[in-house]
Amino acid sequence: MQGFVNIVQGFLDLGATVILPVAIFLLGLLFGQKPGKAFRSGLTIGVAFVGIFLVVDLLVNNLGPAAQGMVDRLGVELNVIDVGWPASSSIAWASVVAAFIIPLGLVVNVIMLVTKTTKTMNVDIWNFWHYTFMAAMIYAVSGSIVQGLIAAVIFQVVCLKVADWTAPMVSKFYDLPGVSIATGSTISYAPGIFLVQLLNKIPVIKDWNADPETIQKRFGIFGESIFIGLFLGAAIGILAGYSAGEVIEIGMAMAAVMVLMPRMVKILMEGLMPVSESAREWLSKRFGDREIYIGLDAAVALGHPAVISTALILVPVTVVLAVILPGNALLPFGDLATIPFVVAFIVGAARGNIVHSVIVGTVMIALSLYMATDVAPLFTEMAVNADFEMPEGSAKISSIDQGGNLVNWIIYKVFSLFN
């Protein structure tokens, strides 16, 4: 069993830049593409994700130290450390249930496609770690592998159904036809869509609007996404107490993120469209004129400037929330750079309105802080069992991404009633 787990872990360690091209290549062959064309599609998508994750690394490497600077300036002392999604995923894959998740997840997805209970063919296998964490969590609570796998399946089904529901919005707002997003962290913030709809019914507040197009019309050249990135990045640097040179550096980095991310997403769509068209033709011949979505990483939504703008504003907001919220014990750090991923549905539902997106994002992050605090004891126990090296001086750990995941938390609470 451990040998199989090591093989699975070795495959996943290759990352999305290898796993996704392989999955797209195999899908292309399945849908009748010639090997050369299928290989080109997979390779193009791999190149796009290399570019996307290079830009994400640029974002992470600049936001992480800035967030630490803000925390240090505020003198925050909280006893639960946000270790971020990389640590969460490694803890998940160290569980005894990990080996079952990928084959089980693929079988569940196929069954749902055949029974027409989903329209999403999720090729984002790398992000199955969210399902694995769910299974590991319930296994830690119950000691039952079966219960852990049932919890993982429930989590996956919710992700696929929400992906189906939000796919039209992803297609229209993000200009990603045939694409859905089933990433576990993004799915957690889907209830924010209802809060956006509520804001649009409240007098005065419904008229508060600041989308990239409106900003550009009002401020001209200085309203372009490259300048928005520069200004927001510089503001974060100032809040972090950076020197003038460092403020300019982080401003330039965020300007680069704003410009480069949309370019990478365009390359990704260049590789995906041939596969998507082949899939529709293949399904049409066998099941009639049926709509099908290709499930991809939420990184594809980061190409819209409103997503990055909202996320950059929410970084200092999250740090302040951690300080002022009574009962919160989580010190946000590792997952602050995950904020662009989790707000994607909120920004799409708000049609790029940064004001509404920040308001709703603030509410959802506040909930995440409380949920992450609540599961911290179990999260820490799982980390100790996985021989995870605890951050120096930390008594407990958790994360905004999975520890503060609403779907994860609800399923955990339900299973806790029986254990």
Tab-separated table of C-alpha atoms in Angstrom:
chain	number	residue	atom	x	y	z
A	1	MET	CA	0.000	0.000	0.000
A	2	GLN	CA	2.748	2.438	0.959
A	3	GLY	CA	4.508	1.712	-2.326
A	4	PHE	CA	1.381	2.665	-4.267
A	5	VAL	CA	1.000	5.819	-2.188
A	6	ASN	CA	4.608	6.741	-3.023
A	7	ILE	CA	3.934	6.230	-6.748
A	8	VAL	CA	0.829	8.435	-6.566
A	9	GLN	CA	2.730	11.078	-4.593
A	10	GLY	CA	5.585	10.949	-7.102
A	11	PHE	CA	3.127	11.523	-9.953
A	12	LEU	CA	1.476	14.429	-8.147
A	13	ASP	CA	4.855	15.966	-7.321
A	14	LEU	CA	5.266	16.545	-11.058
A	15	GLY	CA	2.655	19.276	-10.646
A	16	ALA	CA	-0.079	20.653	-12.857
A	17	THR	CA	2.414	21.609	-15.576
A	18	VAL	CA	2.964	17.896	-16.294
A	19	ILE	CA	-0.262	16.274	-15.112
A	20	LEU	CA	-2.609	18.540	-17.080
A	21	PRO	CA	-0.802	18.161	-20.436
A	22	VAL	CA	-0.860	14.370	-20.021
A	23	ALA	CA	-4.577	14.452	-19.159
A	24	ILE	CA	-5.378	16.754	-22.109
A	25	PHE	CA	-3.336	14.557	-24.498
A	26	LEU	CA	-5.210	11.425	-23.403
A	27	LEU	CA	-8.545	13.240	-23.641
A	28	GLY	CA	-7.684	14.409	-27.140
A	29	LEU	CA	-6.990	10.818	-28.203
A	30	LEU	CA	-10.205	9.642	-26.524
A	31	PHE	CA	-12.214	12.213	-28.474
A	32	GLY	CA	-10.737	11.171	-31.801
A	33	GLN	CA	-7.986	13.729	-32.300
A	34	LYS	CA	-4.896	12.710	-34.226
A	35	PRO	CA	-1.922	12.056	-31.901
A	36	GLY	CA	0.018	15.042	-33.238
A	37	LYS	CA	-2.852	17.458	-32.697
A	38	ALA	CA	-3.651	16.048	-29.256
A	39	PHE	CA	0.009	16.272	-28.266
A	40	ARG	CA	0.186	19.900	-29.413
A	41	SER	CA	-2.900	20.774	-27.372
A	42	GLY	CA	-1.461	19.153	-24.268
A	43	LEU	CA	1.930	20.774	-24.787
A	44	THR	CA	0.404	24.223	-25.331
A	45	ILE	CA	-1.631	23.913	-22.134
A	46	GLY	CA	1.476	22.757	-20.271
A	47	VAL	CA	3.403	25.800	-21.503
A	48	ALA	CA	0.509	28.062	-20.473
A	49	PHE	CA	0.451	26.625	-16.959
A	50	VAL	CA	4.225	26.998	-16.674
A	51	GLY	CA	3.671	30.679	-17.442
A	52	ILE	CA	0.673	30.960	-15.109
A	53	PHE	CA	2.539	29.442	-12.178
A	54	LEU	CA	5.597	31.595	-12.837
A	55	VAL	CA	3.322	34.619	-12.499
A	56	VAL	CA	1.662	33.084	-9.415
A	57	ASP	CA	5.125	32.572	-7.892
A	58	LEU	CA	5.848	36.233	-8.577
A	59	LEU	CA	2.643	37.076	-6.715
A	60	VAL	CA	3.365	34.719	-3.811
A	61	ASN	CA	7.014	35.705	-3.378
A	62	ASN	CA	6.054	39.362	-3.081
A	63	LEU	CA	2.842	39.082	-1.057
A	64	GLY	CA	4.279	36.676	1.530
A	65	PRO	CA	7.006	38.992	2.885
A	66	ALA	CA	4.686	42.009	2.613
A	67	ALA	CA	2.031	40.238	4.671
A	68	GLN	CA	4.665	39.315	7.259
A	69	GLY	CA	5.710	42.960	7.340
A	70	MET	CA	2.128	44.084	8.016
A	71	VAL	CA	1.741	41.483	10.780
A	72	ASP	CA	5.011	42.577	12.411
A	73	ARG	CA	4.005	46.258	12.287
A	74	LEU	CA	0.664	45.484	13.946
A	75	GLY	CA	2.355	43.410	16.631
A	76	VAL	CA	-0.170	40.603	16.180
A	77	GLU	CA	0.095	37.621	18.535
A	78	LEU	CA	-2.166	34.756	17.499
A	79	ASN	CA	-1.424	31.128	18.360
A	80	VAL	CA	-2.642	29.379	15.173
A	81	ILE	CA	-0.370	29.762	12.139
A	82	ASP	CA	-1.793	29.703	8.604
A	83	VAL	CA	0.649	27.300	6.911
A	84	GLY	CA	-0.913	27.642	3.449
A	85	TRP	CA	-2.091	25.149	0.862
A	86	PRO	CA	1.338	23.560	0.100
A	87	ALA	CA	1.578	22.315	3.679
A	88	SER	CA	-2.107	21.317	3.691
A	89	SER	CA	-1.683	19.223	0.554
A	90	SER	CA	1.423	17.463	1.891
A	91	ILE	CA	-0.428	16.618	5.107
A	92	ALA	CA	-3.339	15.273	3.045
A	93	TRP	CA	-1.190	13.023	0.841
A	94	ALA	CA	0.552	11.573	3.899
A	95	SER	CA	-2.736	9.992	5.033
A	96	VAL	CA	-3.454	6.274	4.568
A	97	VAL	CA	-6.555	7.141	2.512
A	98	ALA	CA	-4.564	9.122	-0.069
A	99	ALA	CA	-3.901	6.191	-2.409
A	100	PHE	CA	-7.622	5.684	-3.071
A	101	ILE	CA	-8.554	9.253	-3.968
A	102	ILE	CA	-7.395	9.671	-7.567
A	103	PRO	CA	-8.853	6.386	-8.918
A	104	LEU	CA	-12.022	6.891	-6.868
A	105	GLY	CA	-12.340	10.494	-8.040
A	106	LEU	CA	-11.983	9.517	-11.700
A	107	VAL	CA	-14.581	6.748	-11.341
A	108	VAL	CA	-17.045	9.092	-9.619
A	109	ASN	CA	-16.593	11.726	-12.335
A	110	VAL	CA	-17.148	9.173	-15.123
A	111	ILE	CA	-20.267	7.779	-13.418
A	112	MET	CA	-21.695	11.282	-13.024
A	113	LEU	CA	-20.987	12.088	-16.688
A	114	VAL	CA	-22.624	8.870	-17.872
A	115	THR	CA	-25.664	9.402	-15.627
A	116	LYS	CA	-25.824	13.074	-16.696
A	117	THR	CA	-25.571	14.275	-13.099
A	118	THR	CA	-22.690	16.555	-14.100
A	119	LYS	CA	-21.522	18.318	-17.237
A	120	THR	CA	-17.961	18.735	-15.972
A	121	MET	CA	-15.110	16.486	-17.000
A	122	ASN	CA	-12.595	17.506	-14.366
A	123	VAL	CA	-9.053	17.078	-15.686
A	124	ASP	CA	-7.596	19.113	-12.820
A	125	ILE	CA	-6.320	15.937	-11.139
A	126	TRP	CA	-3.601	17.837	-9.329
A	127	ASN	CA	-6.262	19.587	-7.225
A	128	PHE	CA	-7.753	16.286	-6.072
A	129	TRP	CA	-5.693	16.986	-2.970
A	130	HIS	CA	-8.722	18.894	-1.644
A	131	TYR	CA	-10.723	15.651	-1.724
A	132	THR	CA	-7.778	13.867	-0.107
A	133	PHE	CA	-7.656	16.371	2.747
A	134	MET	CA	-11.372	15.897	3.319
A	135	ALA	CA	-10.921	12.123	3.476
A	136	ALA	CA	-7.887	12.436	5.757
A	137	MET	CA	-9.785	14.739	8.081
A	138	ILE	CA	-12.713	12.374	8.508
A	139	TYR	CA	-10.352	9.405	8.859
A	140	ALA	CA	-8.614	11.286	11.687
A	141	VAL	CA	-11.984	11.853	13.367
A	142	SER	CA	-13.482	8.393	12.852
A	143	GLY	CA	-10.597	6.007	12.257
A	144	SER	CA	-12.656	4.662	9.348
A	145	ILE	CA	-11.259	4.597	5.802
A	146	VAL	CA	-14.770	4.030	4.443
A	147	GLN	CA	-16.134	7.141	6.148
A	148	GLY	CA	-13.150	9.125	4.874
A	149	LEU	CA	-13.759	8.023	1.284
A	150	ILE	CA	-17.499	8.756	1.543
A	151	ALA	CA	-16.672	12.269	2.764
A	152	ALA	CA	-14.266	12.745	-0.147
A	153	VAL	CA	-16.930	11.666	-2.649
A	154	ILE	CA	-19.462	14.067	-1.116
A	155	PHE	CA	-16.911	16.886	-1.371
A	156	GLN	CA	-16.201	15.999	-5.003
A	157	VAL	CA	-19.884	15.845	-5.942
A	158	VAL	CA	-20.453	19.299	-4.421
A	159	CYS	CA	-17.457	20.653	-6.357
A	160	LEU	CA	-18.733	19.230	-9.657
A	161	LYS	CA	-22.282	20.508	-9.139
A	162	VAL	CA	-21.059	24.004	-8.248
A	163	ALA	CA	-18.722	23.881	-11.258
A	164	ASP	CA	-21.723	23.126	-13.487
A	165	TRP	CA	-23.749	25.928	-11.918
A	166	THR	CA	-21.027	28.547	-12.308
A	167	ALA	CA	-19.786	27.467	-15.776
A	168	PRO	CA	-22.065	29.884	-17.701
A	169	MET	CA	-20.712	32.771	-15.626
A	170	VAL	CA	-17.126	31.569	-16.164
A	171	SER	CA	-17.776	31.412	-19.900
A	172	LYS	CA	-19.431	34.832	-20.149
A	173	PHE	CA	-17.418	36.939	-17.712
A	174	TYR	CA	-13.990	35.341	-18.044
A	175	ASP	CA	-14.393	34.547	-21.748
A	176	LEU	CA	-13.611	30.860	-21.149
A	177	PRO	CA	-16.154	28.939	-23.242
A	178	GLY	CA	-16.443	25.254	-22.429
A	179	VAL	CA	-14.511	25.663	-19.164
A	180	SER	CA	-15.687	25.114	-15.596
A	181	ILE	CA	-13.824	25.505	-12.308
A	182	ALA	CA	-14.085	22.704	-9.742
A	183	THR	CA	-11.133	23.718	-7.537
A	184	GLY	CA	-12.031	22.998	-3.908
A	185	SER	CA	-10.828	26.334	-2.518
A	186	THR	CA	-12.791	28.347	-5.109
A	187	ILE	CA	-15.941	26.273	-4.601
A	188	SER	CA	-15.879	27.187	-0.895
A	189	TYR	CA	-16.593	30.839	-1.720
A	190	ALA	CA	-19.458	30.132	-4.133
A	191	PRO	CA	-22.053	31.192	-1.473
A	192	GLY	CA	-20.599	34.670	-1.938
A	193	ILE	CA	-22.531	34.761	-5.224
A	194	PHE	CA	-25.764	35.070	-3.214
A	195	LEU	CA	-24.268	37.911	-1.164
A	196	VAL	CA	-23.378	39.711	-4.395
A	197	GLN	CA	-26.975	39.330	-5.537
A	198	LEU	CA	-28.109	40.736	-2.177
A	199	LEU	CA	-25.856	43.799	-2.530
A	200	ASN	CA	-27.379	44.458	-5.952
A	201	LYS	CA	-30.777	44.873	-4.252
A	202	ILE	CA	-29.711	47.249	-1.477
A	203	PRO	CA	-30.360	50.944	-2.281
A	204	VAL	CA	-27.254	53.126	-2.622
A	205	ILE	CA	-24.870	50.165	-2.195
A	206	LYS	CA	-26.072	48.636	-5.456
A	207	ASP	CA	-24.835	51.762	-7.248
A	208	TRP	CA	-21.305	51.514	-5.857
A	209	ASN	CA	-19.306	50.416	-8.866
A	210	ALA	CA	-15.610	50.296	-9.652
A	211	ASP	CA	-14.890	47.736	-12.347
A	212	PRO	CA	-11.695	47.990	-14.463
A	213	GLU	CA	-13.578	49.501	-17.411
A	214	THR	CA	-15.168	52.227	-15.262
A	215	ILE	CA	-11.847	52.985	-13.579
A	216	GLN	CA	-10.117	53.293	-16.933
A	217	LYS	CA	-12.798	55.644	-18.278
A	218	ARG	CA	-12.505	57.848	-15.211
A	219	PHE	CA	-8.711	57.917	-14.875
A	220	GLY	CA	-7.663	57.424	-18.494
A	221	ILE	CA	-4.280	55.811	-18.956
A	222	PHE	CA	-3.799	55.611	-15.169
A	223	GLY	CA	-6.898	53.415	-14.956
A	224	GLU	CA	-5.309	50.635	-17.024
A	225	SER	CA	-4.639	47.344	-15.271
A	226	ILE	CA	-0.874	47.864	-15.355
A	227	PHE	CA	-1.209	51.080	-13.332
A	228	ILE	CA	-3.781	49.541	-10.968
A	229	GLY	CA	-1.275	46.772	-10.208
A	230	LEU	CA	1.486	49.324	-9.664
A	231	PHE	CA	-0.603	51.466	-7.286
A	232	LEU	CA	-2.067	48.550	-5.280
A	233	GLY	CA	1.317	46.841	-5.019
A	234	ALA	CA	2.947	50.056	-3.826
A	235	ALA	CA	0.146	50.553	-1.271
A	236	ILE	CA	0.771	47.067	0.145
A	237	GLY	CA	4.493	47.855	0.341
A	238	ILE	CA	3.785	51.051	2.270
A	239	LEU	CA	1.471	49.202	4.695
A	240	ALA	CA	4.228	46.627	5.195
A	241	GLY	CA	6.674	49.373	6.182
A	242	TYR	CA	8.927	48.864	3.163
A	243	SER	CA	11.626	51.283	2.094
A	244	ALA	CA	11.027	53.439	-0.989
A	245	GLY	CA	12.985	51.048	-3.190
A	246	GLU	CA	11.087	48.005	-1.924
A	247	VAL	CA	7.766	49.793	-2.439
A	248	ILE	CA	8.689	50.378	-6.080
A	249	GLU	CA	9.789	46.742	-6.463
A	250	ILE	CA	6.538	45.242	-5.190
A	251	GLY	CA	4.577	47.777	-7.247
A	252	MET	CA	6.415	46.674	-10.390
A	253	ALA	CA	5.855	43.019	-9.505
A	254	MET	CA	2.105	43.495	-9.163
A	255	ALA	CA	2.003	45.509	-12.399
A	256	ALA	CA	3.740	42.569	-14.078
A	257	VAL	CA	1.158	40.148	-12.647
A	258	MET	CA	-1.655	42.280	-14.071
A	259	VAL	CA	-0.114	42.309	-17.559
A	260	LEU	CA	1.319	38.798	-17.810
A	261	MET	CA	-1.511	36.696	-16.362
A	262	PRO	CA	-4.054	37.492	-19.135
A	263	ARG	CA	-1.408	36.632	-21.738
A	264	MET	CA	-0.867	33.198	-20.166
A	265	VAL	CA	-4.597	32.470	-20.061
A	266	LYS	CA	-4.867	33.273	-23.787
A	267	ILE	CA	-2.165	30.689	-24.515
A	268	LEU	CA	-4.043	28.177	-22.380
A	269	MET	CA	-7.255	28.703	-24.336
A	270	GLU	CA	-5.317	28.243	-27.578
A	271	GLY	CA	-4.460	24.720	-26.436
A	272	LEU	CA	-7.824	23.931	-24.871
A	273	MET	CA	-10.197	24.946	-27.657
A	274	PRO	CA	-9.315	22.094	-30.092
A	275	VAL	CA	-9.863	19.522	-27.327
A	276	SER	CA	-13.114	21.176	-26.253
A	277	GLU	CA	-14.434	21.156	-29.825
A	278	SER	CA	-13.460	17.498	-30.293
A	279	ALA	CA	-15.194	16.624	-27.016
A	280	ARG	CA	-18.421	18.272	-28.127
A	281	GLU	CA	-18.334	16.481	-31.497
A	282	TRP	CA	-17.623	13.118	-29.853
A	283	LEU	CA	-20.412	13.543	-27.310
A	284	SER	CA	-22.845	14.829	-29.943
A	285	LYS	CA	-22.418	11.646	-31.989
A	286	ARG	CA	-23.066	9.401	-28.978
A	287	PHE	CA	-25.377	11.346	-26.673
A	288	GLY	CA	-26.950	13.972	-28.918
A	289	ASP	CA	-26.289	17.695	-28.667
A	290	ARG	CA	-24.960	17.635	-25.109
A	291	GLU	CA	-23.017	20.396	-23.396
A	292	ILE	CA	-19.758	19.398	-21.732
A	293	TYR	CA	-17.315	21.462	-19.661
A	294	ILE	CA	-13.609	20.847	-19.136
A	295	GLY	CA	-12.811	21.356	-15.447
A	296	LEU	CA	-9.600	23.360	-14.977
A	297	ASP	CA	-7.621	24.954	-12.157
A	298	ALA	CA	-9.021	28.262	-10.872
A	299	ALA	CA	-5.781	29.859	-12.061
A	300	VAL	CA	-7.477	30.342	-15.442
A	301	ALA	CA	-9.655	33.044	-13.852
A	302	LEU	CA	-6.689	35.073	-12.651
A	303	GLY	CA	-6.334	36.641	-16.075
A	304	HIS	CA	-9.033	39.212	-15.295
A	305	PRO	CA	-7.625	42.375	-13.672
A	306	ALA	CA	-10.613	42.668	-11.313
A	307	VAL	CA	-9.634	39.381	-9.653
A	308	ILE	CA	-6.067	40.469	-8.874
A	309	SER	CA	-7.227	43.966	-7.846
A	310	THR	CA	-9.795	42.538	-5.435
A	311	ALA	CA	-7.265	40.095	-4.006
A	312	LEU	CA	-4.592	42.762	-3.442
A	313	ILE	CA	-7.084	44.917	-1.531
A	314	LEU	CA	-8.203	41.914	0.529
A	315	VAL	CA	-4.665	41.062	1.684
A	316	PRO	CA	-4.396	43.904	4.241
A	317	VAL	CA	-8.124	43.542	4.976
A	318	THR	CA	-7.527	39.901	5.966
A	319	VAL	CA	-4.667	40.842	8.293
A	320	VAL	CA	-6.819	43.510	9.968
A	321	LEU	CA	-9.744	41.063	10.295
A	322	ALA	CA	-7.467	38.586	12.059
A	323	VAL	CA	-6.619	41.270	14.618
A	324	ILE	CA	-10.104	42.664	15.293
A	325	LEU	CA	-12.365	39.605	15.065
A	326	PRO	CA	-13.205	38.333	18.568
A	327	GLY	CA	-12.536	34.613	18.903
A	328	ASN	CA	-10.226	34.349	15.913
A	329	ALA	CA	-6.877	32.694	16.646
A	330	LEU	CA	-5.538	32.271	13.090
A	331	LEU	CA	-2.588	34.371	11.991
A	332	PRO	CA	-3.015	34.668	8.198
A	333	PHE	CA	0.138	34.136	6.233
A	334	GLY	CA	0.607	31.114	3.953
A	335	ASP	CA	-2.720	31.410	2.147
A	336	LEU	CA	-2.817	35.181	1.605
A	337	ALA	CA	-1.548	34.555	-1.930
A	338	THR	CA	-4.440	32.104	-2.414
A	339	ILE	CA	-6.999	34.914	-2.181
A	340	PRO	CA	-7.116	35.496	-5.985
A	341	PHE	CA	-8.187	31.858	-6.406
A	342	VAL	CA	-10.937	31.900	-3.774
A	343	VAL	CA	-12.593	35.156	-4.914
A	344	ALA	CA	-12.903	34.157	-8.588
A	345	PHE	CA	-16.622	33.300	-8.404
A	346	ILE	CA	-17.386	36.394	-6.321
A	347	VAL	CA	-15.712	38.711	-8.839
A	348	GLY	CA	-17.446	36.958	-11.733
A	349	ALA	CA	-20.858	37.242	-10.059
A	350	ALA	CA	-20.171	40.941	-9.371
A	351	ARG	CA	-19.276	41.343	-13.076
A	352	GLY	CA	-15.921	42.785	-12.125
A	353	ASN	CA	-17.273	45.308	-9.605
A	354	ILE	CA	-14.291	45.573	-7.264
A	355	VAL	CA	-16.261	47.382	-4.527
A	356	HIS	CA	-18.901	44.649	-4.234
A	357	SER	CA	-16.240	41.953	-4.584
A	358	VAL	CA	-14.211	43.362	-1.688
A	359	ILE	CA	-17.293	43.687	0.546
A	360	VAL	CA	-18.395	40.098	-0.078
A	361	GLY	CA	-14.820	38.820	0.033
A	362	THR	CA	-14.386	40.414	3.465
A	363	VAL	CA	-17.447	38.588	4.808
A	364	MET	CA	-16.349	35.237	3.364
A	365	ILE	CA	-12.768	35.587	4.638
A	366	ALA	CA	-14.068	36.430	8.112
A	367	LEU	CA	-16.000	33.148	8.064
A	368	SER	CA	-12.883	31.325	6.845
A	369	LEU	CA	-10.833	32.675	9.756
A	370	TYR	CA	-13.381	31.347	12.252
A	371	MET	CA	-13.626	27.941	10.546
A	372	ALA	CA	-9.844	27.627	10.312
A	373	THR	CA	-9.599	28.454	14.013
A	374	ASP	CA	-12.255	25.848	14.839
A	375	VAL	CA	-10.494	22.970	13.037
A	376	ALA	CA	-6.994	23.953	14.204
A	377	PRO	CA	-6.711	21.220	16.890
A	378	LEU	CA	-7.577	18.470	14.396
A	379	PHE	CA	-5.473	20.101	11.676
A	380	THR	CA	-2.502	20.129	14.047
A	381	GLU	CA	-3.077	16.494	15.041
A	382	MET	CA	-3.089	15.487	11.356
A	383	ALA	CA	0.155	17.395	10.813
A	384	VAL	CA	1.853	15.674	13.764
A	385	ASN	CA	0.720	12.254	12.511
A	386	ALA	CA	2.133	13.116	9.072
A	387	ASP	CA	5.500	14.067	10.652
A	388	PHE	CA	5.019	17.591	9.354
A	389	GLU	CA	7.674	20.006	10.569
A	390	MET	CA	5.778	22.565	12.627
A	391	PRO	CA	6.660	26.262	12.188
A	392	GLU	CA	8.993	27.474	14.912
A	393	GLY	CA	7.155	28.772	17.964
A	394	SER	CA	3.685	27.682	16.776
A	395	ALA	CA	1.351	25.764	19.085
A	396	LYS	CA	-1.259	25.007	16.418
A	397	ILE	CA	-1.570	25.270	12.649
A	398	SER	CA	-4.412	25.571	10.153
A	399	SER	CA	-5.061	27.233	6.775
A	400	ILE	CA	-7.507	29.623	5.144
A	401	ASP	CA	-7.645	27.458	2.015
A	402	GLN	CA	-8.718	24.079	3.398
A	403	GLY	CA	-9.043	24.673	7.131
A	404	GLY	CA	-11.320	27.624	6.356
A	405	ASN	CA	-13.121	25.854	3.513
A	406	LEU	CA	-16.905	26.065	4.027
A	407	VAL	CA	-17.739	22.781	2.243
A	408	ASN	CA	-14.953	20.983	4.097
A	409	TRP	CA	-16.104	22.420	7.448
A	410	ILE	CA	-19.789	21.473	6.995
A	411	ILE	CA	-18.969	17.885	5.993
A	412	TYR	CA	-16.542	17.631	8.929
A	413	LYS	CA	-19.216	18.841	11.357
A	414	VAL	CA	-21.805	16.382	10.017
A	415	PHE	CA	-19.448	13.406	10.348
A	416	SER	CA	-18.400	14.574	13.808
A	417	LEU	CA	-22.004	14.034	14.972
A	418	PHE	CA	-21.585	10.292	14.385
A	419	ASN	CA	-18.068	9.962	15.780
